[in-house]
Structures are given as C-alpha cells and as structure tokens.
C-alpha cells in the first residue's frame, strides 16, 4: 500500500474532500496536515451530504484511523461541534486522533483576525475570520498554546497568562479593543477540552506504525497551492503550507516515504476572498459557472469568483508539489458552453510569460493568452468510461494533460462518490 497526498492545485475548493473520500478506501489512515476550520470539504454519499472543516474526510469509513496532524490549527469549540454533527448522523469519532503538537485557536485569535481585517479596510485579505492567521502567528512567534497544554489546567493557565501579557497589549494599545481574560477563556473551553482529551496523542507514531505494518496513509490537503504562504499569491494567501512539502512538517513523515502526490484541479478555476485572478470571468459566463457549479463557500457562504482554467498556474502546481497525477473535477459543469478557453501563457509589458510569476507585484497586470477549444452539449454526468465522453470533452482533458505533462487519472463528472472516471 502507498502513502498518497491529495493537494489543491488552485485556490482551494477543487474537490479535495470528495477525491479523498473516493480514494481513502484503500488507505488505513487518513491525515490532515495543514490549515484549520478555514477549510470546507464536501463529501456526498448517497443522500447524505457532509461538510467537514477539521475532521479528515476518511471519517466516513469507520475502520480507518483519522488524524489531525501537528501542522493543523484547532479551534476546540469548532472541532467538538463537528464531532457532534457527525456522531448525530451515526458516524463514530472513536478513531479520531489529534496531534499533541497542533496549535490551539483561542478566542483572541478570532478577535484579532476580525480586528486586523477591519484595520486593513480596502486592503483586507478576505480571510474566513476563523482566527487562522493569528494562531499561526503565535506559533511562529513561540507564544502559542498547543493541544498538549490543554491537558493540565494549571499549565494552560500559565501559558495563557504569558501569551496574554503580549496579546492584551496588542488588543488594547494597537486596536483599542477590550482585553480578554484568562479565566473566561478557561471557563468557556473547559467542556470542549474534556471531550477532546482522550483523542490527543502523538500522531506521528500512528503514521509510523501504520507504515511498519505495510499499510498506507492518505494525506488530505486543505486550501490550495495558490493559498500557500510561500508559493501562493502572497499576501492574499492563508498562513500555512498547504503544498506537498507541508505534509512532512505537518504530520511527521519523511519525504522519501511519499509515493504519490495527486493534484486536484477544477476544470475551471474558482477563488474566494481578495487578490489577483488573471483568468477571472466578471461576466455572464462567470455567473453561469457559479450557479451551475454551486460555487458558494462551504465555510463562509461567500460566492466564489470563477474563471477559465489557467495553464501556467497548473504547471506551477505540478512543479512545486511534484504532482504525479491529476484529478480533474467538475468537468460536467462545462457541458453546454459553446467555446471553452484555456490560458496557456500571459502577456506582460509586451513580453510572453509561460510561467506563473512568483513576483506578485505584477500578477494584477498579466493579460492571459487563450487557446480556444470547442465545447460539448451533452450531459456527461452519467458517463463512466473515458471512451464514452464526447470527443470535445476528451480533447479538453488531453489539452490539460499536454499543458502540464501529467496524466489526468481521475475525472469528476458529478459530486457523488461514483460520479467519476478512473483511468
Ligand atoms: P474542497 O474544499 O477542495 O474539498 O472542495 P469543496 O467541497 O469546498 O467544493 C467542491 C464542491 O464541488 C463540492 O460541493 C463538491 O460536492 C463538488 N464536486 C466535487 N467534485 C465534483 C464534480 O466532479 N462535479 C460536480 N458537479 N461537483 C463536484
Ligand atoms: P478548502 O480546504 C478556499 C482563503 C480565504 C482567504 C485566504 C486567507 O475548502 O479548499 P484564512 O482564513 O485562511 O486566513 O483566509 O484563504 N481560504 C480558502 N479558500 N478554500 C479554502 O479551503 C480556504 N481556506 C482559506 O478565503 O482568501
Ligand atoms: Mg472547500
């Protein structure tokens, strides 16, 4: 059995939860390694629709272990309410394990996320306001609270006091807001800590033991390559490394143990929040894709911006993640569009740029160069063999393969478990 990673190849919401659910049946352990409840992963099984934010999408298979790795930031209230949501629907959480090194999102992180977005005004990032950035800031500044600190209330109190020596200065003196109290935080978190305690452990050991028994781990990415703090559209990114490298540091596995890195790419592109988007469609077609594709955020309900598939972004994702295969989702949504466009390069100041620039100061001025491809009219959502797809749909898929040089091994033709072609 192999260790496999699923990574978002664009700006998130590519269908990672759905692909994880499809592929996880062959793994023994499913692990999240980055992000927090800024993620929203949809899994549809028969008539049941699950929206998961922190719990790995493998939870729907009762025999698998599901891990939340050290690279994740955890809001205990959000996690417990998600656990209760799945439990109320007959899904056990006994096999959920949480890294003792994962950092805790505290109420003041939510407050700071809100205050900082307000302070930035028109220059805001458009965050999910879940406290993600401030929690990772505290982690890197070495004043964060980790899950293991929740296990002893006296230690938690001491660490919170140390943190708040700084954070309350920030809240009151910089933002002019009211300070937060250690006692109130402890009181409000106590019942949630009690529920999580038995799940907190050394999750890297579970991964190692799984591999030693000859079994595979499936790593479920959150966010996407362009939201990566290093390889994304900085500063309009999240505060972690959702790219493949983040798996090793975010879960405690060495790089040579990884066998496959699957990039999930939508057949068009979407983005939530602020920031540049070269192939964005600010027109009727953009609205058509949004409505037909139900492109509204799972976490915040915000409408997703929609645009054409972007080849340089695709190649960038392949390069920085070492993608070995592509899962192309939502091809069904493109049925009925007469002429499809795929961006193959950009024009910038009279020059042709084939690669997605890492100099973010020029992204807003890129002019996409498009290849036009003929569309197809047929509903393709019930097709299960590649050869049965309309010729123009196959041409679209093969054009994307040629652009990136990586095989499209899975094609999503609908949101349900079996609505896909595996090649
Ligand atoms: P994630 O964050 O990457 O897991 O993706 P989201 O769940 O936020 O958004 C993807 C949406 O597309 C969800 O509503 C899925 O149910 C849906 N979806 C996934 N794959 C397909 C597909 O191939 N076709 C269609 N029509 N919907 C899909
Ligand atoms: P999944 O896992 C889409 C975006 C936010 C914002 C930026 C920073 O469902 O693909 P943050 O709250 O992380 O500080 O926000 O990142 N963002 C996502 N967009 N899908 C996600 O997750 C996202 N997680 C964060 O909209 O632009
Ligand atoms: Mg999502």
Coordinates of C-alpha atoms and ligand atoms in Angstrom, one line a residue:
X1 CA 0.0 0.0 0.0
X2 CA 1.2 3.5 -0.8
X3 CA 1.4 6.8 1.0
X4 CA -0.5 9.3 -1.0
X5 CA -1.1 13.0 -0.8
X6 CA -4.1 15.0 -2.2
X7 CA -3.2 18.6 -2.8
X8 CA -5.4 21.5 -4.1
X9 CA -3.7 22.7 -7.3
X10 CA -5.5 26.1 -7.5
X11 CA -7.1 28.5 -4.9
X12 CA -8.9 25.8 -2.8
X13 CA -12.3 24.2 -3.2
X14 CA -11.1 22.0 -6.1
X15 CA -13.0 18.9 -4.6
X16 CA -10.3 17.6 -2.3
X17 CA -12.8 16.2 0.2
X18 CA -14.6 14.3 -2.5
X19 CA -11.4 12.9 -4.0
X20 CA -10.2 11.9 -0.5
X21 CA -13.4 10.1 0.1
X22 CA -13.1 8.3 -3.2
X23 CA -9.5 7.2 -2.7
X24 CA -9.3 6.8 1.1
X25 CA -11.0 3.4 0.9
X26 CA -7.6 1.9 0.0
X27 CA -5.8 3.5 3.0
X28 CA -5.7 2.6 6.6
X29 CA -5.1 6.1 8.0
X30 CA -6.3 9.5 6.7
X31 CA -4.5 12.6 7.9
X32 CA -4.9 16.3 7.7
X33 CA -1.6 18.2 7.9
X34 CA -2.3 21.9 7.5
X35 CA -4.9 24.7 7.8
X36 CA -7.8 24.6 10.2
X37 CA -11.5 25.2 10.0
X38 CA -11.0 27.7 7.3
X39 CA -11.3 24.6 5.1
X40 CA -14.7 23.3 4.0
X41 CA -14.7 19.8 2.4
X42 CA -17.9 18.4 0.9
X43 CA -18.4 14.7 0.8
X44 CA -21.6 13.3 -0.7
X45 CA -22.5 9.6 0.0
X46 CA -25.9 8.6 -1.4
X47 CA -28.5 11.1 0.0
X48 CA -26.1 12.2 2.8
X49 CA -24.0 15.4 2.4
X50 CA -21.2 16.0 4.9
X51 CA -19.4 19.4 5.2
X52 CA -16.2 18.8 7.1
X53 CA -13.8 21.5 8.2
X54 CA -11.3 19.9 10.6
X55 CA -12.1 16.2 10.6
X56 CA -10.5 14.3 7.8
X57 CA -12.8 13.1 5.1
X58 CA -11.9 9.5 5.9
X59 CA -14.1 9.6 9.0
X60 CA -17.0 8.2 6.9
X61 CA -15.1 4.8 6.8
X62 CA -15.5 3.6 10.4
X63 CA -12.5 1.2 10.3
X64 CA -9.9 3.9 9.4
X65 CA -7.9 6.0 11.7
X66 CA -8.3 9.7 11.1
X67 CA -5.5 12.0 12.2
X68 CA -5.3 15.8 12.7
X69 CA -1.6 16.5 12.4
X70 CA 0.6 18.9 14.2
X71 CA 0.5 21.3 11.2
X72 CA -3.2 22.0 11.8
X73 CA -4.5 24.8 14.0
X74 CA -7.5 23.7 16.0
X75 CA -10.5 25.6 17.4
X76 CA -11.7 23.2 20.2
X77 CA -15.3 24.5 20.0
X78 CA -15.4 24.1 16.2
X79 CA -13.9 20.6 16.4
X80 CA -16.3 19.4 19.1
X81 CA -19.3 20.7 17.3
X82 CA -18.2 19.0 14.1
X83 CA -17.6 15.7 16.0
X84 CA -21.1 16.0 17.4
X85 CA -22.5 16.7 14.0
X86 CA -21.1 13.5 12.5
X87 CA -21.9 11.5 15.7
X88 CA -25.5 12.6 15.5
X89 CA -25.6 11.2 11.9
X90 CA -24.3 7.8 13.1
X91 CA -20.6 8.3 12.3
X92 CA -18.2 7.3 15.1
X93 CA -15.3 9.6 16.2
X94 CA -13.6 6.9 18.3
X95 CA -10.9 6.6 15.6
X96 CA -10.1 10.3 15.6
X97 CA -6.6 11.2 16.9
X98 CA -5.3 14.7 17.4
X99 CA -1.6 15.7 17.5
X100 CA -0.5 17.0 20.9
X101 CA 1.7 19.5 19.0
X102 CA -1.1 21.0 17.0
X103 CA -1.7 24.7 18.0
X104 CA -5.0 25.8 19.5
X105 CA -7.1 28.6 18.1
X106 CA -8.1 30.8 21.1
X107 CA -10.9 33.3 21.2
X108 CA -8.4 36.1 20.9
X109 CA -7.2 34.8 17.6
X110 CA -10.8 35.1 16.2
X111 CA -10.9 38.7 17.6
X112 CA -7.5 39.6 16.1
X113 CA -8.5 38.2 12.7
X114 CA -11.6 40.4 12.7
X115 CA -9.8 43.5 14.1
X116 CA -6.9 43.2 11.6
X117 CA -9.2 42.8 8.6
X118 CA -11.1 45.9 9.7
X119 CA -7.9 47.8 10.2
X120 CA -6.8 46.9 6.7
X121 CA -10.1 48.1 5.2
X122 CA -9.9 48.1 1.4
X123 CA -6.6 46.2 1.6
X124 CA -8.1 43.3 3.5
X125 CA -7.2 39.7 2.7
X126 CA -10.8 38.5 2.8
X127 CA -10.0 35.8 5.4
X128 CA -12.5 33.3 6.7
X129 CA -12.3 35.1 10.1
X130 CA -11.6 31.8 11.8
X131 CA -8.5 33.1 13.6
X132 CA -6.1 31.1 11.3
X133 CA -3.5 33.8 10.6
X134 CA -3.2 35.0 14.3
X135 CA -2.9 31.4 15.5
X136 CA -0.1 30.6 13.1
X137 CA 1.5 34.0 14.0
X138 CA 1.6 32.9 17.7
X139 CA 3.0 29.5 16.7
X140 CA 5.9 31.1 14.8
X141 CA 6.4 33.8 17.5
X142 CA 6.8 30.9 20.0
X143 CA 4.0 32.0 22.3
X144 CA 1.3 29.6 21.0
X145 CA -0.7 27.1 23.1
X146 CA -0.6 23.5 21.9
X147 CA -3.1 20.7 22.3
X148 CA -0.9 19.1 25.0
X149 CA -1.1 22.3 27.0
X150 CA -4.9 21.7 27.3
X151 CA -4.3 18.5 29.3
X152 CA -3.3 20.3 32.5
X153 CA -5.3 23.3 33.6
X154 CA -2.5 24.9 35.6
X155 CA -0.1 24.7 32.7
X156 CA -2.8 26.1 30.4
X157 CA -3.4 29.0 32.8
X158 CA 0.4 29.8 33.0
X159 CA 0.8 29.7 29.2
X160 CA -2.3 31.8 28.6
X161 CA -1.0 34.4 31.1
X162 CA 2.3 34.5 29.3
X163 CA 0.6 34.8 25.9
X164 CA -1.8 37.5 27.1
X165 CA 1.0 39.6 28.6
X166 CA 1.6 40.3 24.9
X167 CA -1.7 39.8 23.2
X168 CA -3.7 42.1 25.5
X169 CA -1.2 44.9 24.8
X170 CA -1.8 44.3 21.1
X171 CA -5.6 44.2 21.6
X172 CA -5.9 47.3 23.8
X173 CA -3.0 49.6 22.7
X174 CA -2.9 48.9 18.9
X175 CA -6.6 48.1 18.2
X176 CA -8.2 50.0 21.0
X177 CA -10.4 47.0 22.0
X178 CA -11.2 45.4 25.4
X179 CA -8.7 43.0 26.9
X180 CA -9.5 39.3 27.2
X181 CA -9.4 37.3 30.4
X182 CA -7.7 34.1 31.2
X183 CA -10.5 32.9 33.4
X184 CA -13.2 33.4 30.8
X185 CA -11.2 31.5 28.2
X186 CA -10.6 28.6 30.6
X187 CA -14.3 28.5 31.6
X188 CA -15.5 28.6 28.0
X189 CA -13.1 26.0 26.8
X190 CA -13.3 23.5 29.7
X191 CA -16.2 21.3 28.4
X192 CA -14.6 21.1 25.0
X193 CA -11.2 20.2 26.4
X194 CA -12.9 17.4 28.4
X195 CA -14.4 15.9 25.2
X196 CA -11.1 16.2 23.2
X197 CA -8.7 14.9 25.9
X198 CA -8.9 11.2 25.1
X199 CA -8.2 11.9 21.4
X200 CA -4.9 13.9 22.0
X201 CA -1.8 11.8 21.2
X202 CA 1.5 11.5 19.3
X203 CA 0.0 11.1 15.8
X204 CA 3.4 10.7 14.1
X205 CA 3.7 7.4 15.9
X206 CA 0.4 6.2 14.4
X207 CA 1.7 7.0 10.9
X208 CA 4.9 5.2 11.5
X209 CA 3.2 2.1 13.0
X210 CA 0.8 2.1 10.0
X211 CA 3.7 2.1 7.6
X212 CA 5.6 -0.5 9.5
X213 CA 2.6 -2.8 9.3
X214 CA 2.8 -2.4 5.5
X215 CA -0.2 -0.2 5.3
X216 CA -0.7 3.2 3.6
X217 CA -1.5 6.7 4.8
X218 CA -3.6 9.1 2.8
X219 CA -2.8 12.8 3.4
X220 CA -5.7 15.1 2.8
X221 CA -4.7 18.6 1.8
X222 CA -6.7 21.7 2.7
X223 CA -6.7 25.1 0.8
X224 CA -4.6 25.0 -2.4
X225 CA -1.2 25.8 -3.9
X226 CA -2.1 29.4 -4.6
X227 CA -3.1 29.9 -1.0
X228 CA 0.3 28.7 0.2
X229 CA 2.2 31.2 2.3
X230 CA 5.4 30.6 0.1
X231 CA 4.1 29.5 -3.3
X232 CA 0.8 31.3 -3.4
X233 CA -0.5 34.8 -4.3
X234 CA 1.1 36.4 -1.3
X235 CA -0.2 38.3 0.7
X236 CA -3.6 37.0 -0.4
X237 CA -2.9 33.6 1.0
X238 CA -3.5 31.6 4.1
X239 CA -0.8 31.3 6.8
X240 CA 0.4 27.8 6.3
X241 CA 2.0 25.5 3.7
X242 CA -0.9 23.5 2.1
X243 CA 1.6 22.3 -0.6
X244 CA 3.1 18.9 -0.6
X245 CA 6.2 19.9 1.5
X246 CA 3.8 20.8 4.3
X247 CA 2.9 17.1 4.7
X248 CA 6.3 16.2 6.1
X249 CA 6.5 19.0 8.6
X250 CA 2.7 19.0 9.3
X251 CA 2.4 15.3 10.1
X252 CA 5.8 13.9 10.9
X253 CA 6.7 11.7 8.0
X254 CA 9.9 11.8 5.9
X255 CA 9.8 12.9 2.2
X256 CA 11.1 9.6 0.8
X257 CA 8.1 7.8 2.2
X258 CA 5.7 9.6 -0.1
X259 CA 4.7 7.6 -3.2
X260 CA 2.1 9.6 -5.0
X261 CA 1.1 13.3 -5.0
X262 CA -2.3 13.8 -6.6
X263 CA -3.2 17.3 -7.6
X264 CA -6.9 18.2 -7.5
X265 CA -7.8 20.7 -10.2
X266 CA -11.2 22.0 -11.2
X267 CA -11.9 22.0 -14.9
X268 CA -12.3 25.8 -14.5
X269 CA -10.9 27.9 -11.6
X270 CA -12.5 29.5 -8.5
X271 CA -11.3 31.7 -5.8
X272 CA -12.9 33.1 -2.5
X273 CA -11.6 36.2 -0.9
X274 CA -9.5 39.1 -2.3
X275 CA -6.4 39.0 -4.5
X276 CA -5.5 38.8 -8.2
X277 CA -7.1 36.3 -10.5
X278 CA -5.8 36.6 -14.1
X279 CA -8.5 34.4 -15.9
X280 CA -11.4 35.7 -13.8
X281 CA -14.7 35.9 -15.7
X282 CA -16.6 39.0 -14.5
X283 CA -19.5 38.4 -16.8
X284 CA -22.5 36.2 -17.5
X285 CA -20.4 33.1 -18.1
X286 CA -18.8 33.6 -14.7
X287 CA -22.3 33.7 -13.2
X288 CA -23.3 30.7 -15.2
X289 CA -20.4 28.7 -13.8
X290 CA -21.1 29.9 -10.2
X291 CA -24.8 28.9 -10.4
X292 CA -24.4 25.6 -12.2
X293 CA -21.4 24.6 -10.2
X294 CA -22.9 25.8 -6.8
X295 CA -19.8 27.9 -6.3
X296 CA -20.5 29.2 -2.8
X297 CA -18.1 28.8 0.1
X298 CA -18.7 25.9 2.4
X299 CA -17.2 27.8 5.3
X300 CA -18.4 31.3 4.8
X301 CA -21.1 31.1 2.2
X302 CA -19.4 33.7 0.1
X303 CA -19.9 33.5 -3.7
X304 CA -16.8 32.1 -5.3
X305 CA -15.2 34.1 -8.2
X306 CA -15.0 31.9 -11.3
X307 CA -12.6 31.9 -14.3
X308 CA -11.0 29.9 -17.1
X309 CA -8.6 27.1 -16.5
X310 CA -5.1 28.5 -16.2
X311 CA -2.2 26.5 -17.7
X312 CA 0.7 28.4 -16.1
X313 CA -0.9 28.0 -12.6
X314 CA -1.4 24.3 -13.4
X315 CA 2.3 23.9 -14.3
X316 CA 3.3 25.9 -11.2
X317 CA 1.2 23.4 -9.0
X318 CA 2.9 20.5 -10.7
X319 CA 6.3 21.9 -10.2
X320 CA 6.1 23.0 -6.5
X321 CA 4.2 19.9 -5.3
X322 CA 5.8 17.3 -7.6
X323 CA 2.4 16.2 -8.7
X324 CA 2.4 12.7 -10.1
X325 CA -1.3 12.6 -11.2
X326 CA -4.2 15.0 -11.6
X327 CA -7.8 14.6 -10.5
X328 CA -9.8 16.9 -12.7
X329 CA -13.1 17.7 -11.1
X330 CA -16.4 19.3 -12.3
X331 CA -15.9 18.6 -16.0
X332 CA -19.7 18.1 -16.0
X333 CA -20.3 21.8 -15.2
X334 CA -18.7 22.8 -18.6
X335 CA -21.3 21.0 -20.7
X336 CA -23.3 23.5 -22.7
X337 CA -20.6 26.1 -23.0
X338 CA -20.1 26.6 -26.8
X339 CA -16.4 27.6 -26.8
X340 CA -14.1 26.9 -24.0
X341 CA -10.9 28.8 -23.3
X342 CA -7.7 27.7 -21.5
X343 CA -4.9 30.1 -20.6
X344 CA -1.6 28.9 -22.0
X345 CA 0.7 31.9 -21.1
X346 CA 0.4 35.6 -20.2
X347 CA 1.4 38.8 -21.9
X348 CA 3.2 41.3 -19.7
X349 CA 4.6 44.6 -21.0
X350 CA 4.8 43.1 -24.5
X351 CA 6.6 40.0 -23.3
X352 CA 5.2 36.5 -23.3
X353 CA 5.4 34.8 -19.9
X354 CA 5.0 31.0 -19.9
X355 CA 5.4 30.5 -16.2
X356 CA 3.2 31.8 -13.4
X357 CA 5.3 34.7 -11.9
X358 CA 6.3 34.4 -8.3
X359 CA 6.8 38.2 -8.3
X360 CA 3.4 39.0 -7.0
X361 CA 3.7 42.7 -7.8
X362 CA 3.0 42.0 -11.5
X363 CA 0.1 39.5 -11.2
X364 CA -2.6 42.1 -11.5
X365 CA -1.2 43.3 -14.8
X366 CA -1.0 39.9 -16.6
X367 CA -3.1 39.5 -19.7
X368 CA -4.0 35.9 -20.3
X369 CA -3.3 34.3 -23.8
X370 CA -6.1 31.8 -24.5
X371 CA -6.4 28.7 -26.6
X372 CA -10.0 28.2 -27.7
X373 CA -11.4 24.7 -27.7
X374 CA -14.9 23.6 -28.9
X375 CA -17.3 22.7 -26.2
X376 CA -19.9 19.9 -26.0
X377 CA -23.6 19.9 -25.4
X378 CA -24.3 16.5 -23.9
X379 CA -24.9 15.9 -20.2
X380 CA -21.8 13.8 -19.2
X381 CA -22.7 13.2 -15.6
X382 CA -23.7 9.5 -16.0
X383 CA -20.8 8.5 -18.2
X384 CA -18.3 6.1 -16.6
X385 CA -15.9 5.1 -19.4
X386 CA -13.4 7.6 -20.8
X387 CA -14.1 6.4 -24.4
X388 CA -17.8 7.3 -23.9
X389 CA -17.1 11.0 -23.3
X390 CA -17.9 13.4 -26.2
X391 CA -14.8 13.9 -28.4
X392 CA -14.5 17.5 -27.4
X393 CA -14.6 16.7 -23.7
X394 CA -11.7 14.2 -24.3
X395 CA -9.9 16.9 -26.2
X396 CA -10.3 19.3 -23.3
X397 CA -8.9 16.8 -20.9
X398 CA -6.0 15.8 -23.2
X399 CA -5.1 19.5 -23.7
X400 CA -4.7 19.9 -20.0
X401 CA -2.5 16.8 -19.9
X402 CA -0.3 18.2 -22.6
X403 CA -0.1 21.6 -20.9
X404 CA 1.2 20.1 -17.7
X405 CA 2.8 16.8 -18.8
X406 CA 1.0 15.0 -16.0
X407 CA -1.8 12.4 -16.6
X408 CA -5.4 13.2 -15.6
X409 CA -6.1 9.9 -13.8
X410 CA -9.5 10.8 -12.3
X411 CA -12.2 12.9 -14.0
X412 CA -15.1 14.2 -11.8
X413 CA -18.5 14.2 -13.5
X414 CA -20.7 14.9 -10.5
X415 CA -20.4 15.3 -6.7
X416 CA -21.3 11.8 -5.7
X417 CA -18.8 9.0 -4.8
X418 CA -19.3 7.1 -8.1
X419 CA -19.7 10.0 -10.5
X420 CA -16.2 9.8 -11.8
X421 CA -14.0 8.1 -14.4
X422 CA -10.8 6.5 -13.2
X423 CA -8.3 5.9 -16.0
Ligands
LIG1 P1 -12.7 21.1 -1.2 O1 -12.6 22.2 -0.3 O2 -11.5 21.0 -2.2 O3 -12.9 19.7 -0.6 O4 -13.9 21.4 -2.2 P2 -15.4 21.9 -1.7 O5 -16.1 20.8 -1.1 O6 -15.2 23.2 -1.0 O7 -16.0 22.3 -3.1 C1 -16.1 21.4 -4.1 C2 -17.6 21.2 -4.5 O8 -17.7 20.6 -5.7 C3 -18.4 20.4 -3.5 O9 -19.7 20.9 -3.5 C4 -18.4 19.0 -4.1 O10 -19.6 18.3 -3.8 C5 -18.5 19.4 -5.6 N1 -17.8 18.4 -6.5 C6 -16.7 17.8 -6.4 N2 -16.3 17.1 -7.5 C7 -17.3 17.4 -8.4 C8 -17.6 17.0 -9.8 O11 -16.8 16.3 -10.4 N3 -18.7 17.5 -10.3 C9 -19.6 18.3 -9.7 N4 -20.7 18.7 -10.3 N5 -19.4 18.7 -8.4 C10 -18.3 18.2 -7.8
LIG2 P1 -10.5 24.4 1.3 O1 -9.8 23.4 2.1 C1 -10.9 28.4 -0.4 C2 -8.9 31.7 1.6 C3 -9.8 32.7 2.2 C4 -8.9 33.9 2.1 C5 -7.5 33.4 2.4 C6 -7.0 33.6 3.8 O2 -12.0 24.3 1.5 O3 -10.1 24.4 -0.1 P2 -7.6 32.4 6.1 O4 -9.0 32.4 6.8 O5 -7.1 31.1 5.8 O6 -6.7 33.4 6.8 O7 -8.0 33.2 4.7 O8 -7.6 32.0 2.1 N1 -9.2 30.3 2.1 C7 -9.8 29.4 1.3 N2 -10.4 29.5 0.1 N3 -10.9 27.2 0.2 C8 -10.3 27.0 1.4 O9 -10.2 25.8 2.0 C9 -9.8 28.1 2.0 N4 -9.1 28.3 3.2 C10 -8.7 29.6 3.2 O10 -11.0 32.8 1.5 O11 -8.9 34.4 0.7
LIG3 MG1 -13.7 23.9 0.3

